[in-house]
PDB file of C-alpha atoms in Angstrom:
ATOM      1  CA  MET A 791     -24.970  33.299  11.106  1.00  0.00           C
ATOM      2  CA  THR A 792     -21.757  31.447  12.281  1.00  0.00           C
ATOM      3  CA  TYR A 793     -22.944  28.058  13.256  1.00  0.00           C
ATOM      4  CA  ALA A 794     -21.177  26.064  16.141  1.00  0.00           C
ATOM      5  CA  LEU A 795     -18.754  24.333  15.108  1.00  0.00           C
ATOM      6  CA  THR A 796     -15.914  27.097  15.237  1.00  0.00           C
ATOM      7  CA  TRP A 797     -13.612  25.057  17.871  1.00  0.00           C
ATOM      8  CA  LEU A 798     -12.693  21.810  14.944  1.00  0.00           C
ATOM      9  CA  PRO A 799      -9.322  24.519  12.556  1.00  0.00           C
ATOM     10  CA  LYS A 800      -7.441  24.335  17.141  1.00  0.00           C
ATOM     11  CA  VAL A 801      -8.682  20.899  17.826  1.00  0.00           C
ATOM     12  CA  LEU A 802      -7.078  19.337  15.447  1.00  0.00           C
ATOM     13  CA  ARG A 803      -4.228  21.257  14.960  1.00  0.00           C
ATOM     14  CA  ASP A 804      -3.846  20.970  18.256  1.00  0.00           C
ATOM     15  CA  ALA A 805      -3.775  17.746  17.711  1.00  0.00           C
ATOM     16  CA  GLY A 806      -0.563  18.092  15.771  1.00  0.00           C
ATOM     17  CA  LEU A 807      -2.735  18.380  11.449  1.00  0.00           C
ATOM     18  CA  ASN A 808      -2.018  19.622   8.844  1.00  0.00           C
ATOM     19  CA  VAL A 809      -5.001  22.334   8.585  1.00  0.00           C
ATOM     20  CA  ALA A 810      -6.943  24.066   5.726  1.00  0.00           C
ATOM     21  CA  GLU A 811      -9.468  26.141   6.356  1.00  0.00           C
ATOM     22  CA  GLN A 812     -12.160  26.943   3.222  1.00  0.00           C
ATOM     23  CA  SER A 813     -13.056  30.577   2.562  1.00  0.00           C
ATOM     24  CA  GLY A 814     -16.949  30.709   4.143  1.00  0.00           C
ATOM     25  CA  TRP A 815     -16.855  27.856   6.017  1.00  0.00           C
ATOM     26  CA  LYS A 816     -17.496  29.243   9.134  1.00  0.00           C
ATOM     27  CA  THR A 817     -20.782  30.284   7.477  1.00  0.00           C
ATOM     28  CA  ARG A 818     -21.865  26.461   5.718  1.00  0.00           C
ATOM     29  CA  GLY A 819     -24.564  24.297   6.374  1.00  0.00           C
ATOM     30  CA  HIS A 820     -28.021  23.028   6.462  1.00  0.00           C
ATOM     31  CA  GLY A 821     -28.299  24.924   9.551  1.00  0.00           C
ATOM     32  CA  ASN A 822     -26.665  23.702  12.792  1.00  0.00           C
ATOM     33  CA  MET A 823     -26.280  21.072  14.452  1.00  0.00           C
ATOM     34  CA  GLY A 824     -27.474  19.169  16.999  1.00  0.00           C
ATOM     35  CA  ALA A 825     -25.882  17.779  20.395  1.00  0.00           C
ATOM     36  CA  VAL A 826     -22.139  16.058  18.557  1.00  0.00           C
ATOM     37  CA  LYS A 827     -21.795  12.688  19.522  1.00  0.00           C
ATOM     38  CA  GLY A 828     -19.706  11.553  17.750  1.00  0.00           C
ATOM     39  CA  VAL A 829     -17.466  10.940  14.041  1.00  0.00           C
ATOM     40  CA  MET A 830     -19.125   9.286  10.640  1.00  0.00           C
ATOM     41  CA  CYS A 831     -15.882   8.852   8.709  1.00  0.00           C
ATOM     42  CA  HIS A 832     -16.896   7.937   4.013  1.00  0.00           C
ATOM     43  CA  HIS A 833     -14.328   8.316   1.562  1.00  0.00           C
ATOM     44  CA  THR A 834     -15.416  10.630  -1.699  1.00  0.00           C
ATOM     45  CA  VAL A 835     -15.843   8.114  -3.890  1.00  0.00           C
ATOM     46  CA  GLY A 836     -13.382  10.230  -6.126  1.00  0.00           C
ATOM     47  CA  PRO A 837      -9.962  10.441  -8.637  1.00  0.00           C
ATOM     48  CA  LEU A 838      -7.289   8.131  -7.949  1.00  0.00           C
ATOM     49  CA  THR A 839      -4.891  11.839  -9.103  1.00  0.00           C
ATOM     50  CA  GLY A 840      -4.574  14.915  -7.346  1.00  0.00           C
ATOM     51  CA  ASN A 841      -4.939  15.605  -2.975  1.00  0.00           C
ATOM     52  CA  MET A 842      -8.057  16.618  -3.050  1.00  0.00           C
ATOM     53  CA  PRO A 843     -10.423  16.800  -5.621  1.00  0.00           C
ATOM     54  CA  SER A 844     -12.984  16.051  -4.292  1.00  0.00           C
ATOM     55  CA  LEU A 845     -13.100  19.237  -2.222  1.00  0.00           C
ATOM     56  CA  ASN A 846     -15.497  21.694  -4.066  1.00  0.00           C
ATOM     57  CA  VAL A 847     -18.235  18.959  -4.439  1.00  0.00           C
ATOM     58  CA  ILE A 848     -17.960  18.296  -0.768  1.00  0.00           C
ATOM     59  CA  THR A 849     -17.828  21.960   0.210  1.00  0.00           C
ATOM     60  CA  ASN A 850     -21.057  22.713  -2.630  1.00  0.00           C
ATOM     61  CA  GLY A 851     -22.952  19.675  -3.122  1.00  0.00           C
ATOM     62  CA  ARG A 852     -23.805  18.305  -7.090  1.00  0.00           C
ATOM     63  CA  PRO A 853     -26.773  17.481  -8.879  1.00  0.00           C
ATOM     64  CA  GLY A 854     -29.771  16.604  -6.538  1.00  0.00           C
ATOM     65  CA  LEU A 855     -27.966  17.416  -2.594  1.00  0.00           C
ATOM     66  CA  SER A 856     -27.000  20.390  -1.959  1.00  0.00           C
ATOM     67  CA  GLY A 857     -23.725  20.769  -0.021  1.00  0.00           C
ATOM     68  CA  PRO A 858     -22.015  20.867   2.147  1.00  0.00           C
ATOM     69  CA  LEU A 859     -21.399  18.002   1.928  1.00  0.00           C
ATOM     70  CA  ALA A 860     -19.178  16.922   5.263  1.00  0.00           C
ATOM     71  CA  GLN A 861     -17.847  18.897   8.201  1.00  0.00           C
ATOM     72  CA  ILE A 862     -13.615  17.741   7.129  1.00  0.00           C
ATOM     73  CA  GLY A 863     -12.366  16.273   3.878  1.00  0.00           C
ATOM     74  CA  LEU A 864      -9.072  15.087   4.281  1.00  0.00           C
ATOM     75  CA  GLY A 865      -6.333  14.854   1.687  1.00  0.00           C
ATOM     76  CA  ARG A 866      -4.288  11.871   0.868  1.00  0.00           C
ATOM     77  CA  ASP A 867      -1.202  13.465   2.328  1.00  0.00           C
ATOM     78  CA  GLY A 868      -3.384  13.850   5.361  1.00  0.00           C
ATOM     79  CA  THR A 869      -4.606  17.935   5.161  1.00  0.00           C
ATOM     80  CA  CYS A 870      -7.762  18.596   6.478  1.00  0.00           C
ATOM     81  CA  TYR A 871      -9.860  20.836   4.530  1.00  0.00           C
ATOM     82  CA  VAL A 872     -12.587  22.760   7.265  1.00  0.00           C
ATOM     83  CA  ILE A 873     -15.601  22.556   5.417  1.00  0.00           C
ATOM     84  CA  ALA A 874     -18.507  23.468   7.775  1.00  0.00           C
ATOM     85  CA  ALA A 875     -19.313  24.966  10.969  1.00  0.00           C
ATOM     86  CA  GLY A 876     -23.032  23.661  10.558  1.00  0.00           C
ATOM     87  CA  ARG A 877     -24.645  20.729   9.536  1.00  0.00           C
ATOM     88  CA  ALA A 878     -24.087  18.939   6.249  1.00  0.00           C
ATOM     89  CA  TYR A 879     -25.739  16.310   4.393  1.00  0.00           C
ATOM     90  CA  HIS A 880     -24.079  13.195   4.979  1.00  0.00           C
ATOM     91  CA  ALA A 881     -25.418  10.115   6.334  1.00  0.00           C
ATOM     92  CA  GLY A 882     -28.600   9.805   5.269  1.00  0.00           C
ATOM     93  CA  SER A 883     -31.430   7.811   6.960  1.00  0.00           C
ATOM     94  CA  GLY A 884     -29.698   4.730   9.718  1.00  0.00           C
ATOM     95  CA  ASN A 885     -28.860   3.664  12.866  1.00  0.00           C
ATOM     96  CA  TRP A 886     -25.125   4.279  15.477  1.00  0.00           C
ATOM     97  CA  GLN A 887     -25.113   3.267  18.927  1.00  0.00           C
ATOM     98  CA  GLY A 888     -29.664   4.328  19.263  1.00  0.00           C
ATOM     99  CA  TYR A 889     -28.300   7.186  17.593  1.00  0.00           C
ATOM    100  CA  THR A 890     -30.446   7.867  14.190  1.00  0.00           C
ATOM    101  CA  HIS A 891     -29.977  11.514  13.277  1.00  0.00           C
ATOM    102  CA  GLY A 892     -26.586  11.009  11.193  1.00  0.00           C
ATOM    103  CA  ASN A 893     -26.423  14.326  10.192  1.00  0.00           C
ATOM    104  CA  SER A 894     -27.364  16.739  13.470  1.00  0.00           C
ATOM    105  CA  ASN A 895     -25.372  14.038  15.700  1.00  0.00           C
ATOM    106  CA  PHE A 896     -22.127  13.444  13.914  1.00  0.00           C
ATOM    107  CA  ILE A 897     -19.575  15.300  12.824  1.00  0.00           C
ATOM    108  CA  GLY A 898     -18.720  13.708   8.472  1.00  0.00           C
ATOM    109  CA  ILE A 899     -15.149  12.829   7.700  1.00  0.00           C
ATOM    110  CA  GLU A 900     -14.948  12.499   3.641  1.00  0.00           C
ATOM    111  CA  ALA A 901     -11.775  11.681   2.783  1.00  0.00           C
ATOM    112  CA  GLU A 902      -9.679  11.701  -0.643  1.00  0.00           C
ATOM    113  CA  ASN A 903      -9.928   7.560  -2.040  1.00  0.00           C
ATOM    114  CA  THR A 904     -11.460   6.347  -5.196  1.00  0.00           C
ATOM    115  CA  GLY A 905     -13.531   3.647  -3.160  1.00  0.00           C
ATOM    116  CA  TYR A 906     -11.555   0.259  -5.123  1.00  0.00           C
ATOM    117  CA  ASP A 907      -9.125  -1.979  -3.710  1.00  0.00           C
ATOM    118  CA  ARG A 908      -8.866  -3.284  -6.445  1.00  0.00           C
ATOM    119  CA  GLY A 909      -8.633  -2.675 -10.124  1.00  0.00           C
ATOM    120  CA  PRO A 910      -7.097  -0.193 -12.538  1.00  0.00           C
ATOM    121  CA  LYS A 911      -8.776   2.512 -10.207  1.00  0.00           C
ATOM    122  CA  ALA A 912      -7.679   1.169  -6.846  1.00  0.00           C
ATOM    123  CA  ASP A 913      -6.716   3.607  -5.054  1.00  0.00           C
ATOM    124  CA  PRO A 914      -4.246   1.873  -1.545  1.00  0.00           C
ATOM    125  CA  TRP A 915      -4.519   4.578   1.070  1.00  0.00           C
ATOM    126  CA  PRO A 916      -1.998   5.996   2.405  1.00  0.00           C
ATOM    127  CA  GLU A 917       0.045   4.715   5.109  1.00  0.00           C
ATOM    128  CA  VAL A 918       0.037   9.368   6.731  1.00  0.00           C
ATOM    129  CA  GLN A 919      -3.469   9.595   5.671  1.00  0.00           C
ATOM    130  CA  LEU A 920      -4.681   6.622   7.526  1.00  0.00           C
ATOM    131  CA  ASP A 921      -2.861   8.313  10.762  1.00  0.00           C
ATOM    132  CA  ALA A 922      -4.228  11.914   9.947  1.00  0.00           C
ATOM    133  CA  TYR A 923      -7.756   9.586   9.401  1.00  0.00           C
ATOM    134  CA  GLN A 924      -7.560   8.589  12.759  1.00  0.00           C
ATOM    135  CA  ARG A 925      -5.738  11.281  14.852  1.00  0.00           C
ATOM    136  CA  CYS A 926      -8.471  13.401  13.548  1.00  0.00           C
ATOM    137  CA  ALA A 927     -11.238  11.756  14.377  1.00  0.00           C
ATOM    138  CA  ALA A 928      -9.368  11.573  18.385  1.00  0.00           C
ATOM    139  CA  ALA A 929      -9.322  14.578  18.435  1.00  0.00           C
ATOM    140  CA  ILE A 930     -13.486  15.489  17.299  1.00  0.00           C
ATOM    141  CA  LEU A 931     -13.544  13.083  19.749  1.00  0.00           C
ATOM    142  CA  LYS A 932     -11.785  13.980  23.520  1.00  0.00           C
ATOM    143  CA  LYS A 933     -13.057  17.168  22.467  1.00  0.00           C
ATOM    144  CA  ILE A 934     -16.995  16.456  22.842  1.00  0.00           C
ATOM    145  CA  ARG A 935     -16.167  13.469  26.105  1.00  0.00           C
ATOM    146  CA  ALA A 936     -16.631  10.425  23.480  1.00  0.00           C
ATOM    147  CA  ASP A 937     -15.278   7.303  23.675  1.00  0.00           C
ATOM    148  CA  ALA A 938     -13.985   5.571  20.658  1.00  0.00           C
ATOM    149  CA  ILE A 939     -16.895   3.276  19.981  1.00  0.00           C
ATOM    150  CA  MET A 940     -18.635   6.999  18.800  1.00  0.00           C
ATOM    151  CA  CYS A 941     -17.008   6.800  16.136  1.00  0.00           C
ATOM    152  CA  CYS A 942     -18.210   4.763  12.755  1.00  0.00           C
ATOM    153  CA  GLY A 943     -18.440   4.001  10.059  1.00  0.00           C
ATOM    154  CA  HIS A 944     -20.973   4.954   6.820  1.00  0.00           C
ATOM    155  CA  LYS A 945     -21.385   1.049   6.007  1.00  0.00           C
ATOM    156  CA  GLU A 946     -22.265   0.300   9.782  1.00  0.00           C
ATOM    157  CA  TYR A 947     -24.502   3.358  11.045  1.00  0.00           C
ATOM    158  CA  ARG A 948     -26.439   3.221   7.541  1.00  0.00           C
ATOM    159  CA  LEU A 949     -29.659   1.390   6.502  1.00  0.00           C
ATOM    160  CA  PRO A 950     -30.524  -0.797   6.172  1.00  0.00           C
ATOM    161  CA  PRO A 951     -27.461  -3.006   6.244  1.00  0.00           C
ATOM    162  CA  GLY A 952     -24.827  -2.774   2.721  1.00  0.00           C
ATOM    163  CA  THR A 953     -26.959  -0.203   1.108  1.00  0.00           C
ATOM    164  CA  LYS A 954     -23.392   1.678   2.022  1.00  0.00           C
ATOM    165  CA  VAL A 955     -19.082   0.727   1.693  1.00  0.00           C
ATOM    166  CA  ASP A 956     -17.755   2.839   2.610  1.00  0.00           C
ATOM    167  CA  PRO A 957     -14.397   3.400   3.978  1.00  0.00           C
ATOM    168  CA  LEU A 958     -13.349   0.139   3.105  1.00  0.00           C
ATOM    169  CA  PHE A 959     -10.652  -0.726   5.669  1.00  0.00           C
ATOM    170  CA  ASP A 960     -11.363  -1.937   9.370  1.00  0.00           C
ATOM    171  CA  MET A 961     -13.510  -0.171  11.179  1.00  0.00           C
ATOM    172  CA  ASN A 962     -13.003  -2.649  14.067  1.00  0.00           C
ATOM    173  CA  ASP A 963      -8.700  -1.496  13.489  1.00  0.00           C
ATOM    174  CA  PHE A 964      -9.317   2.057  13.213  1.00  0.00           C
ATOM    175  CA  ARG A 965     -11.568   2.557  16.648  1.00  0.00           C
ATOM    176  CA  PHE A 966      -9.163   0.450  18.441  1.00  0.00           C
ATOM    177  CA  LYS A 967      -5.968   2.877  16.727  1.00  0.00           C
ATOM    178  CA  VAL A 968      -8.747   5.683  17.409  1.00  0.00           C
ATOM    179  CA  ALA A 969      -8.557   4.212  21.540  1.00  0.00           C
ATOM    180  CA  ALA A 970      -4.591   4.547  20.898  1.00  0.00           C
ATOM    181  CA  ILE A 971      -4.332   7.579  20.483  1.00  0.00           C
ATOM    182  CA  MET A 972      -6.246   8.913  22.661  1.00  0.00           C
ATOM    183  CA  ALA A 973      -5.519   6.657  25.098  1.00  0.00           C
ATOM    184  CA  GLY A 974      -2.277   8.648  24.650  1.00  0.00           C
ATOM    185  CA  GLN A 975      -0.252   5.342  24.081  1.00  0.00           C
ATOM    186  CA  ALA A 976      -0.022   5.779  19.534  1.00  0.00           C
ATOM    187  CA  PRO A 977       3.927   7.134  18.673  1.00  0.00           C
ATOM    188  CA  ARG A 978       3.769  11.289  18.145  1.00  0.00           C
ATOM    189  CA  ILE A 979       3.588  12.204  14.449  1.00  0.00           C
ATOM    190  CA  SER A 980       6.332  11.639  12.200  1.00  0.00           C
ATOM    191  CA  LYS A 981       7.358  14.720  10.533  1.00  0.00           C
ATOM    192  CA  ILE A 982       9.499  14.952   7.022  1.00  0.00           C
ATOM    193  CA  PRO A 983      12.532  17.450   7.318  1.00  0.00           C
ATOM    194  CA  SER A 984      12.375  19.958   5.990  1.00  0.00           C
ATOM    195  CA  LYS A 985      15.746  19.199   3.311  1.00  0.00           C
ATOM    196  CA  ASP A 986      18.237  16.558   2.947  1.00  0.00           C
ATOM    197  CA  GLY A 987      21.787  16.259   3.723  1.00  0.00           C
ATOM    198  CA  ASP A 988      22.631  18.067   0.229  1.00  0.00           C
ATOM    199  CA  GLY A 989      20.691  20.257   1.437  1.00  0.00           C
ATOM    200  CA  ARG A 990      17.104  19.477  -1.551  1.00  0.00           C
ATOM    201  CA  PRO A 991      13.713  21.048   0.277  1.00  0.00           C
ATOM    202  CA  THR A 992      11.120  19.308   0.577  1.00  0.00           C
ATOM    203  CA  LEU A 993       8.388  19.339  -2.398  1.00  0.00           C
ATOM    204  CA  GLN A 994       5.433  19.215  -2.101  1.00  0.00           C
ATOM    205  CA  ARG A 995       1.663  20.941  -3.953  1.00  0.00           C
ATOM    206  CA  GLY A 996       1.746  24.572  -4.277  1.00  0.00           C
ATOM    207  CA  SER A 997       5.531  24.815  -3.908  1.00  0.00           C
ATOM    208  CA  ALA A 998       7.919  26.486  -7.343  1.00  0.00           C
ATOM    209  CA  GLY A 999      11.058  27.065  -7.948  1.00  0.00           C
ATOM    210  CA  LEU A1000      14.918  25.416  -9.744  1.00  0.00           C
ATOM    211  CA  HIS A1001      13.873  22.022  -7.422  1.00  0.00           C
ATOM    212  CA  VAL A1002      10.565  21.348  -8.919  1.00  0.00           C
ATOM    213  CA  ARG A1003      12.590  21.770 -12.583  1.00  0.00           C
ATOM    214  CA  ASP A1004      14.613  19.277 -11.516  1.00  0.00           C
ATOM    215  CA  LEU A1005      12.198  17.119 -10.087  1.00  0.00           C
ATOM    216  CA  GLN A1006       9.627  17.865 -13.010  1.00  0.00           C
ATOM    217  CA  ALA A1007      12.719  16.060 -15.480  1.00  0.00           C
ATOM    218  CA  ILE A1008      13.271  13.889 -13.905  1.00  0.00           C
ATOM    219  CA  LEU A1009      10.591  12.213 -14.058  1.00  0.00           C
ATOM    220  CA  GLY A1010       9.895  13.047 -17.630  1.00  0.00           C
ATOM    221  CA  LEU A1011       7.046  15.893 -18.003  1.00  0.00           C
ATOM    222  CA  THR A1012       6.238  19.033 -18.803  1.00  0.00           C
ATOM    223  CA  VAL A1013       8.926  21.404 -16.785  1.00  0.00           C
ATOM    224  CA  ASP A1014       7.238  24.013 -15.479  1.00  0.00           C
ATOM    225  CA  GLY A1015       8.693  24.740 -11.490  1.00  0.00           C
ATOM    226  CA  SER A1016       5.506  24.222 -10.418  1.00  0.00           C
ATOM    227  CA  PHE A1017       4.320  21.385  -8.423  1.00  0.00           C
ATOM    228  CA  ASN A1018       1.244  20.965  -9.426  1.00  0.00           C
ATOM    229  CA  GLY A1019      -1.227  18.379  -9.750  1.00  0.00           C
ATOM    230  CA  ALA A1020       0.189  16.423 -12.874  1.00  0.00           C
ATOM    231  CA  THR A1021       3.957  16.090 -10.390  1.00  0.00           C
ATOM    232  CA  GLU A1022       1.572  14.793  -7.786  1.00  0.00           C
ATOM    233  CA  ALA A1023      -0.135  12.155  -9.486  1.00  0.00           C
ATOM    234  CA  ALA A1024       3.612  11.380 -10.690  1.00  0.00           C
ATOM    235  CA  VAL A1025       5.187  11.712  -7.368  1.00  0.00           C
ATOM    236  CA  ARG A1026       2.557   9.118  -5.805  1.00  0.00           C
ATOM    237  CA  GLN A1027       3.580   6.448  -9.213  1.00  0.00           C
ATOM    238  CA  PHE A1028       6.932   6.266  -8.335  1.00  0.00           C
ATOM    239  CA  GLN A1029       6.640   6.038  -5.453  1.00  0.00           C
ATOM    240  CA  ARG A1030       4.200   2.899  -5.668  1.00  0.00           C
ATOM    241  CA  ASP A1031       6.981   1.361  -7.739  1.00  0.00           C
ATOM    242  CA  HIS A1032       9.284   1.604  -5.363  1.00  0.00           C
ATOM    243  CA  GLY A1033       7.903   0.216  -2.478  1.00  0.00           C
ATOM    244  CA  LEU A1034       7.709   4.153  -0.957  1.00  0.00           C
ATOM    245  CA  ARG A1035       5.234   6.346   1.023  1.00  0.00           C
ATOM    246  CA  PRO A1036       2.709   6.907  -2.143  1.00  0.00           C
ATOM    247  CA  ASP A1037       1.574  10.458  -0.584  1.00  0.00           C
ATOM    248  CA  GLY A1038       3.011  12.776  -2.438  1.00  0.00           C
ATOM    249  CA  ILE A1039       5.193  14.654  -0.833  1.00  0.00           C
ATOM    250  CA  VAL A1040       9.532  14.221  -1.506  1.00  0.00           C
ATOM    251  CA  GLY A1041      10.861  14.330   1.079  1.00  0.00           C
ATOM    252  CA  PRO A1042      14.060  12.802   1.440  1.00  0.00           C
ATOM    253  CA  ARG A1043      14.012   8.998   1.140  1.00  0.00           C
ATOM    254  CA  SER A1044      11.964  10.076  -2.910  1.00  0.00           C
ATOM    255  CA  TRP A1045      15.132  12.340  -3.756  1.00  0.00           C
ATOM    256  CA  ALA A1046      17.524  10.089  -2.581  1.00  0.00           C
ATOM    257  CA  THR A1047      15.205   7.313  -4.851  1.00  0.00           C
ATOM    258  CA  LEU A1048      14.652   9.601  -7.650  1.00  0.00           C
ATOM    259  CA  LEU A1049      18.532  10.685  -8.394  1.00  0.00           C
ATOM    260  CA  ALA A1050      19.141   6.678  -8.038  1.00  0.00           C
ATOM    261  CA  ALA A1051      16.959   5.316 -10.601  1.00  0.00           C
TER     262      ALA A1051
END
């Protein structure tokens, strides 16, 4: 059965977001949604490295809770993975603005993040991911004709209070930025150039070839020419260490810093 949220990919792409439709997403869900009233924000509490390592869990569930666990997974590079067009088990019992059926009334977004803001598992939110998070929520709210107040954090919805802490960032500030996007007052998405001034291509997860080999050699990795999870993790760490946006994408600024290191 094809479920109701088949409009998700187009709405997100029209907002300028990168979208990856997962196999079988149109028929995935625990039945159909009810009336969609808002968006609920989560973080995955997943691994520290990788763009969307929690994708399989969000899609297929975990022991004691079958998937899907959200309609959308948000990677660290800002990619929106569309997982389900039906209802997802993401909310639990709670209340937001009088709505108490979270799974039926709210589209769930699970953003990849360890859920730690300090210590060895600390996972600072990449600017590109937060920007995509806000734009994703804004696009959905505009589609369903809801105000920014209908974007809530799991920690705000879930009862009793204090049951959940996700997401860790300030939801009032998040909603303020969502409202600005909806009002057309936010800057356009900044696109990374496809190559630098010397013709080196922008590289990211899935890239392959001689330039990936050069990158791996600079980072002291096994050189195989495949931009895999280990390469992405090393790129993110290099970016953090050098004050760059830790998005795992090697564009002109990252290339320049790598070559100067």
